PDB file of C-alpha atoms in Angstrom:
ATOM      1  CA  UNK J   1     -58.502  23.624  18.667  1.00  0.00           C
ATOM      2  CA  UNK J   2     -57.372  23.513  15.090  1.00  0.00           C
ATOM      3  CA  UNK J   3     -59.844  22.425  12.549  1.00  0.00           C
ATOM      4  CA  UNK J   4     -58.237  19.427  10.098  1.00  0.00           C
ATOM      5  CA  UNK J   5     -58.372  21.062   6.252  1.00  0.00           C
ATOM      6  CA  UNK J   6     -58.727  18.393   3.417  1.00  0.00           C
ATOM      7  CA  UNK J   7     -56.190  19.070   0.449  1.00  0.00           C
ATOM      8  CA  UNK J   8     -58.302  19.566  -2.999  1.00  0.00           C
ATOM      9  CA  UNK J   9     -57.445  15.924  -4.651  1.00  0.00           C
ATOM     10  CA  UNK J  10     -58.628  12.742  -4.294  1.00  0.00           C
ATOM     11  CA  UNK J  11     -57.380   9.621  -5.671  1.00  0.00           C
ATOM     12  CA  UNK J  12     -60.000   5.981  -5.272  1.00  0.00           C
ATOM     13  CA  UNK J  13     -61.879   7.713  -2.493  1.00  0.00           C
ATOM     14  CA  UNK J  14     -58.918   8.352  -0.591  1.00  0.00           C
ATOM     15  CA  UNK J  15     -58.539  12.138   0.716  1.00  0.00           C
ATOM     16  CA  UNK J  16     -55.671  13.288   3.010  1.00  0.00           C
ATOM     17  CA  UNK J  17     -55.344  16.502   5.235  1.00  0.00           C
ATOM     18  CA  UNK J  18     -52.755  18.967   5.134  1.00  0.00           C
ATOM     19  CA  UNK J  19     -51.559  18.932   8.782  1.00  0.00           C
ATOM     20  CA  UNK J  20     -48.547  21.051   9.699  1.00  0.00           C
ATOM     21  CA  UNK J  21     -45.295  18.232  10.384  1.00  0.00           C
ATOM     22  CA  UNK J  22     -44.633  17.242  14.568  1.00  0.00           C
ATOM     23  CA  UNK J  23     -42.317  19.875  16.083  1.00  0.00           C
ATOM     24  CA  UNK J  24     -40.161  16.723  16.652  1.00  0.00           C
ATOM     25  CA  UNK J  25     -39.572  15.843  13.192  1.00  0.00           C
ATOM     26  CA  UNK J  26     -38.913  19.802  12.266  1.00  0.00           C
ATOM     27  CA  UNK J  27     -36.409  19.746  14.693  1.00  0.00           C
ATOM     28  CA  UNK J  28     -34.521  16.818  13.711  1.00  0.00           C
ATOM     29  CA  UNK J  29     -34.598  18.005  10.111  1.00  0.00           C
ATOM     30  CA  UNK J  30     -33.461  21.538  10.535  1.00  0.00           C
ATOM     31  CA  UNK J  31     -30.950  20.163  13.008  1.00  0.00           C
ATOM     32  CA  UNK J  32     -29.415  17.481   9.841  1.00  0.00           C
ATOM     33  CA  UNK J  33     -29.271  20.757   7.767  1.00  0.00           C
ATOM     34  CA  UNK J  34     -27.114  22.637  10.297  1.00  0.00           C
ATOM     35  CA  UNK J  35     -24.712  19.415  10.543  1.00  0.00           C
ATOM     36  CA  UNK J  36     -24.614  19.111   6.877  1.00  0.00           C
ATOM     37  CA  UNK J  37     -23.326  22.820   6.319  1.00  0.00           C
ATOM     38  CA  UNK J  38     -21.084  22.522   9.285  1.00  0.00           C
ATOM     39  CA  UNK J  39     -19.502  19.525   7.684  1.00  0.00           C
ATOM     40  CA  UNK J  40     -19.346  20.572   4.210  1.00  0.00           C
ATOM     41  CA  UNK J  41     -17.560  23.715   5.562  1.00  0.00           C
ATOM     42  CA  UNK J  42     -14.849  21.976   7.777  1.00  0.00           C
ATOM     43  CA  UNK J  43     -14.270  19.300   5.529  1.00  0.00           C
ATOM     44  CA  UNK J  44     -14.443  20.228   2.332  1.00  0.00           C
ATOM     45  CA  UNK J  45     -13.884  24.406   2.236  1.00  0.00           C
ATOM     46  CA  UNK J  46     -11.794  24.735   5.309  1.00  0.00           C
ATOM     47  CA  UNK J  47     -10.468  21.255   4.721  1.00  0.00           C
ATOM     48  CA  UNK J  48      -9.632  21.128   8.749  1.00  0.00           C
ATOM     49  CA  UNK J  49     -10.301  17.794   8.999  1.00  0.00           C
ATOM     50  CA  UNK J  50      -8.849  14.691   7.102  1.00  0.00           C
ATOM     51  CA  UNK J  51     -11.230  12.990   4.455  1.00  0.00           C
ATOM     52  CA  UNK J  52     -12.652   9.765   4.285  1.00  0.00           C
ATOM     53  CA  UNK J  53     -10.031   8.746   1.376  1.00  0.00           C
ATOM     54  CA  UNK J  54      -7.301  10.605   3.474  1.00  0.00           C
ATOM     55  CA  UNK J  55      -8.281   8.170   6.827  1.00  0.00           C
ATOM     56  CA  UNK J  56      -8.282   5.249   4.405  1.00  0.00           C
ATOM     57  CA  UNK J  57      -4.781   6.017   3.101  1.00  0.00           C
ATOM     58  CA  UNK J  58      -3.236   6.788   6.771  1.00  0.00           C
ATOM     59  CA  UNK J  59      -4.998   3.410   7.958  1.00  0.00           C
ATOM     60  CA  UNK J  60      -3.383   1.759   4.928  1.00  0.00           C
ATOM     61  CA  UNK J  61       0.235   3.385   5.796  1.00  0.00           C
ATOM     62  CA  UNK J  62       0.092   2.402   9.576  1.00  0.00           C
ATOM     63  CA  UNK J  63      -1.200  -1.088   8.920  1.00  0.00           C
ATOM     64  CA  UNK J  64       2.004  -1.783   6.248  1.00  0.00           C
ATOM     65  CA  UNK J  65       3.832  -0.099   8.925  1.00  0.00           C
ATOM     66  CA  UNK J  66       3.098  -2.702  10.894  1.00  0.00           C
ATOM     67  CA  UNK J  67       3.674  -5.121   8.816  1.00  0.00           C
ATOM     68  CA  UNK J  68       7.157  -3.760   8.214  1.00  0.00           C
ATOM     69  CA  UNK J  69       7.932  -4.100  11.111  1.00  0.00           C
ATOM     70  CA  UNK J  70       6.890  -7.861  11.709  1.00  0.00           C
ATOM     71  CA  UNK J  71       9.849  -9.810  12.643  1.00  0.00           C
ATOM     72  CA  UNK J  72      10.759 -11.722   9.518  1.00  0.00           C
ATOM     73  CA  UNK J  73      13.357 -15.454  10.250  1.00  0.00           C
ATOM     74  CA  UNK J  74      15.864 -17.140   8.042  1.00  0.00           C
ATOM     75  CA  UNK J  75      12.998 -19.693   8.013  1.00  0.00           C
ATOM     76  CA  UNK J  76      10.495 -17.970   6.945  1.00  0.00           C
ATOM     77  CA  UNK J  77      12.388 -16.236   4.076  1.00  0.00           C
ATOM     78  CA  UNK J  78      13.824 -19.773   2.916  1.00  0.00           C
ATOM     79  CA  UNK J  79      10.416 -21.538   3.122  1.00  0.00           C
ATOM     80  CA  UNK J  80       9.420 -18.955   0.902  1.00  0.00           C
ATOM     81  CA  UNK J  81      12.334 -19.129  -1.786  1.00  0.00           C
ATOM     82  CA  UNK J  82      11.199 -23.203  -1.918  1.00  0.00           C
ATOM     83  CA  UNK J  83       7.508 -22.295  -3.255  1.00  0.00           C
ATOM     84  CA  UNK J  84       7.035 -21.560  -6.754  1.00  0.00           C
ATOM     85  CA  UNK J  85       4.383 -18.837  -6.593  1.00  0.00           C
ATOM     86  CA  UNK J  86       6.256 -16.866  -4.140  1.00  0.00           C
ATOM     87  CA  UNK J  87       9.595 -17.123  -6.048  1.00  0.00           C
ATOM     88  CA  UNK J  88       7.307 -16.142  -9.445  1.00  0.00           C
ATOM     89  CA  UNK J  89       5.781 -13.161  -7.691  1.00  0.00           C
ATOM     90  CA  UNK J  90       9.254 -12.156  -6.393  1.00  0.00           C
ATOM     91  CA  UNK J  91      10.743 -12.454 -10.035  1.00  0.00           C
ATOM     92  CA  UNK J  92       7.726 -10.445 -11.431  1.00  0.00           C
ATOM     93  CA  UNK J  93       8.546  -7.409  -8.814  1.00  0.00           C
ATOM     94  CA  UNK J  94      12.205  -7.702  -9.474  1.00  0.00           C
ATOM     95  CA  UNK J  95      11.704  -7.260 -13.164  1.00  0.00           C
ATOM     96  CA  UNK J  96       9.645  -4.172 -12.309  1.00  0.00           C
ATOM     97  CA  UNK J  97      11.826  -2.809  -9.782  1.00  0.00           C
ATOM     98  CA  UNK J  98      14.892  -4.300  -9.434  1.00  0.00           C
ATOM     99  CA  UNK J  99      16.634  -4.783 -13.447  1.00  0.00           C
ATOM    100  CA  UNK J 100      17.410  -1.242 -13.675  1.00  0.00           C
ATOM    101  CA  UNK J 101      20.455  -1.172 -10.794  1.00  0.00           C
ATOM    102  CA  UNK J 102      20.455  -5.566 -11.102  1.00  0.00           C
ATOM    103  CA  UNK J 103      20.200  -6.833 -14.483  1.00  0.00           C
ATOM    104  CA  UNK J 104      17.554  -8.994 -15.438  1.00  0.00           C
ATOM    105  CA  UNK J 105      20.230 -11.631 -14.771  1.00  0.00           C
ATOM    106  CA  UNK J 106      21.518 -10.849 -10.883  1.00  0.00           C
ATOM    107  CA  UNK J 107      24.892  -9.855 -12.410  1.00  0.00           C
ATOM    108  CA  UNK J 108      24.935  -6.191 -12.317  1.00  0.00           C
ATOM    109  CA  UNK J 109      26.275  -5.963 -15.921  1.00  0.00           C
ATOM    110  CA  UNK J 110      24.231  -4.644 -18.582  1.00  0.00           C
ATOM    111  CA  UNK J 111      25.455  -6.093 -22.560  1.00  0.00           C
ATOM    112  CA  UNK J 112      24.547  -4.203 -25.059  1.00  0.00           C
ATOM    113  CA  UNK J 113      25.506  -6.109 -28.592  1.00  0.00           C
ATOM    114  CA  UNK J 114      28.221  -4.328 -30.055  1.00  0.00           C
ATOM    115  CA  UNK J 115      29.385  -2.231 -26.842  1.00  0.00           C
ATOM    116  CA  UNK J 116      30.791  -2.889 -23.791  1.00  0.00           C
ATOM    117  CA  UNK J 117      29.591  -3.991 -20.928  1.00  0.00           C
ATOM    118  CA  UNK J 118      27.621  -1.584 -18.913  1.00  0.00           C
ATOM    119  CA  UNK J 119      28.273  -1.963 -15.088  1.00  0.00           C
ATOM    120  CA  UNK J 120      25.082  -1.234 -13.185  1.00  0.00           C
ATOM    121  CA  UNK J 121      24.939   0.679  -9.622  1.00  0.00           C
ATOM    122  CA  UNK J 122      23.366  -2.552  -7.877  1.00  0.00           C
ATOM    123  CA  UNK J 123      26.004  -5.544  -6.461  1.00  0.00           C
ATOM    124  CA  UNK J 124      25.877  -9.072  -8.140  1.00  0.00           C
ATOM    125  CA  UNK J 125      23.526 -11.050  -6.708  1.00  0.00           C
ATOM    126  CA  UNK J 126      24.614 -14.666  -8.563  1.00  0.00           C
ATOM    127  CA  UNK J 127      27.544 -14.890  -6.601  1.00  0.00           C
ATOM    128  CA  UNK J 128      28.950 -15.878  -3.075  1.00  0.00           C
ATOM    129  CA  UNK J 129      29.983 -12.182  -1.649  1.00  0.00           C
ATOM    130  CA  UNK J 130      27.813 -10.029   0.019  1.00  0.00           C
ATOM    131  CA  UNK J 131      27.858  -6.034   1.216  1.00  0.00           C
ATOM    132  CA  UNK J 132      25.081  -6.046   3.847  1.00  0.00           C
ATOM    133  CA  UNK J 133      24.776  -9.777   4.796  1.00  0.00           C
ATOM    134  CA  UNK J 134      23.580 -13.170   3.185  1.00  0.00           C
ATOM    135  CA  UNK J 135      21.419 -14.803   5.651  1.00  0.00           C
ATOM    136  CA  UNK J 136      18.135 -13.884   4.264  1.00  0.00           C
ATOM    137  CA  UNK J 137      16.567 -12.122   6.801  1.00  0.00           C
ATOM    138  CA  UNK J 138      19.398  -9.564   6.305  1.00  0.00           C
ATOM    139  CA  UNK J 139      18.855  -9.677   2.268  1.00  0.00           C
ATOM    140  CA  UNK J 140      15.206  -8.861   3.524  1.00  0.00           C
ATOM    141  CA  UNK J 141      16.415  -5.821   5.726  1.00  0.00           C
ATOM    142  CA  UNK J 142      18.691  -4.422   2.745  1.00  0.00           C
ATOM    143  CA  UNK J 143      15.652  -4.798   0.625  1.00  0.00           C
ATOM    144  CA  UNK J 144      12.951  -3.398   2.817  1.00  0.00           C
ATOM    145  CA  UNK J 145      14.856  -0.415   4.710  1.00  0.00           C
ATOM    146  CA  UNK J 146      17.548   0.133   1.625  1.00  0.00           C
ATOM    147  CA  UNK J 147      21.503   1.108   2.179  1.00  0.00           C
ATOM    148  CA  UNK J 148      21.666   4.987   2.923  1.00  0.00           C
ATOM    149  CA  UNK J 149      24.826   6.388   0.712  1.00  0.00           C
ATOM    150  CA  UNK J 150      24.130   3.767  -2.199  1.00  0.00           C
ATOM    151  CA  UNK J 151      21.569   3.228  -5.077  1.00  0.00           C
ATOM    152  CA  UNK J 152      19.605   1.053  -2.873  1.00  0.00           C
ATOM    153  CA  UNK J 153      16.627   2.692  -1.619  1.00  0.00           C
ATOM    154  CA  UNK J 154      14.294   1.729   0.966  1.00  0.00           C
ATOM    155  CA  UNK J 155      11.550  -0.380  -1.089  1.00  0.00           C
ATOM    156  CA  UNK J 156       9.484  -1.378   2.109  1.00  0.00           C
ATOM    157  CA  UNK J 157       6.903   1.236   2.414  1.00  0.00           C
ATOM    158  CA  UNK J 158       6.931   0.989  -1.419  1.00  0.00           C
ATOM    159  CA  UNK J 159       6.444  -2.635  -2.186  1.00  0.00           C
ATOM    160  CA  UNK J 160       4.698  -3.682   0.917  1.00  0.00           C
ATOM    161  CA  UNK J 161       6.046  -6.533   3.528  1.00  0.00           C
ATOM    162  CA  UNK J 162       4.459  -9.063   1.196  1.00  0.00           C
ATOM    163  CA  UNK J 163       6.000  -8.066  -1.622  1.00  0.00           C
ATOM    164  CA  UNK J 164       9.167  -7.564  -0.389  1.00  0.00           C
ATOM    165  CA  UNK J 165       9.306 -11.308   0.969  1.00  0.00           C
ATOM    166  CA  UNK J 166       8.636 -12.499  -2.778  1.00  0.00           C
ATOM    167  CA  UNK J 167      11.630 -10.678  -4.150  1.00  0.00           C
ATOM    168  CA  UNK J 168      13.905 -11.629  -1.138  1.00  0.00           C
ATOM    169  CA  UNK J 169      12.675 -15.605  -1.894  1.00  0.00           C
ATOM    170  CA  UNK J 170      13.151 -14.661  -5.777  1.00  0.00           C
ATOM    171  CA  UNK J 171      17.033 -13.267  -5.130  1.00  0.00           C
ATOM    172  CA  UNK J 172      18.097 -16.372  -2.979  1.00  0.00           C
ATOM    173  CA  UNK J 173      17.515 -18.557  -5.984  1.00  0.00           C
ATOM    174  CA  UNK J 174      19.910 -16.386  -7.973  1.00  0.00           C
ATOM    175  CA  UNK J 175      21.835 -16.692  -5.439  1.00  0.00           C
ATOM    176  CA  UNK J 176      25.349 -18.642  -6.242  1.00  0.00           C
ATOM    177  CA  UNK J 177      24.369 -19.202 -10.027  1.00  0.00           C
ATOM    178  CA  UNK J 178      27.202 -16.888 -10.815  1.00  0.00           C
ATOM    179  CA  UNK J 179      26.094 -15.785 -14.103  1.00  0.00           C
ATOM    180  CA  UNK J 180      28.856 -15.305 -16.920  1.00  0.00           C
ATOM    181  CA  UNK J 181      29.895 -11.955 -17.198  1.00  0.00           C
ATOM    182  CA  UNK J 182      28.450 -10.217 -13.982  1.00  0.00           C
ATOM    183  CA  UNK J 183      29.749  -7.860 -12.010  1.00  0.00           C
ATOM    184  CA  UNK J 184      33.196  -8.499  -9.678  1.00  0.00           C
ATOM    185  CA  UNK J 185      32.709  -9.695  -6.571  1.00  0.00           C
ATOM    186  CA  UNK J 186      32.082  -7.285  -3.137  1.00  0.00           C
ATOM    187  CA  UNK J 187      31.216  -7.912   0.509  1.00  0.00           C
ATOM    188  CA  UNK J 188      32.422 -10.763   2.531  1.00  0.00           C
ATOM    189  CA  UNK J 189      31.348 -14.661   1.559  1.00  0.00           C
ATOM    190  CA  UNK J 190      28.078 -15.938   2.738  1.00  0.00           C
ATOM    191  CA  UNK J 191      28.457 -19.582   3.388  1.00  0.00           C
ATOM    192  CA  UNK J 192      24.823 -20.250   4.468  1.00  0.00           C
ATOM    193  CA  UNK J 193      22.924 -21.988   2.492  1.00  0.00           C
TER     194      UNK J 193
END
């Protein structure tokens, strides 16, 4: 039998012994050590395994995937072109996104005072004639999956679903405003409303 051994200090009468730690609790801390090296090594020297941040951002992608891939109605689309903040938030990504191949007008044309007109890569969006389709869930396909061949790229995975709704709402009220000066017309006529 082992005999208890005081430690040399005391502090208001209390005294404690120096008693060696339960196997138990040895065990379990040698055993966190062991994890903690095998961890560090295969995620963060061997990098075999995807990091937290790296799950995060592949959650993210699969989740706006998703989203992407949510079916998306005329209804919808034109419900959304009737409410203010959803036609502001589309304008707001167009001007980010969108001027350089569209004009901050829809029309396609860039003026310049004191040069000529500058046509733009993008198709007028003010008038009646359209490449890929008018109804809006087909304006909403052209924006979200792009036109392979043209300027227009795919902004879904960029922009989000979300997003892309707000500029879709935000380009069917420029729709038919026919701005002076934009670009000829090209596509067939969309009649819709």
């Amino acid at each position: 039998m082992t005999q208890d051994v005081l430690r040399g200090h005391e502090f208001d009468g209390i005294t404690e012994f120096d008693n060696r730690l339960p196997n138990w609790w040895l065990w379990t801390f040698y055993l966190a050590c062991i994890f903690s090296f095998v961890y560090w090594i295969h995620y963060h020297v061997l990098r075999t395994g995807p990091s937290s941040l790296q799950q995060y951002q592949a959650e993210m992608a699969e989740a706006e995937a998703a989203a992407l891939t949510q079916v998306v109605t005329d209804e919808d689309l034109t419900a959304k072109s009737k409410d203010s903040a959803a036609v502001a938030a589309g304008k707001a990504v167009y001007t980010t996104n969108c001027v350089a191949c569209h004009a901050d007008n829809g029309g396609a044309v860039m003026v310049v005072p004191g040069q000529p007109p500058i046509q733009l890569p993008g198709v007028n969006l003010t008038d009646k004639f359209w490449l890929h389709g008018g109804k809006p869930a087909d304006l909403y396909k052209t924006v979200t999956q792009g036109v392979q061949g043209t300027a227009m790229v795919a902004w879904g995975m960029v922009l989000g679903a979300n997003k892309c709704q707000d500029v879709v709402a935000y380009i069917m009220t420029l729709r038919n405003t026919n701005v002076p000066g934009g670009k000829e017309p090209q596509g067939q006529e969309y009649v819709g409303k």
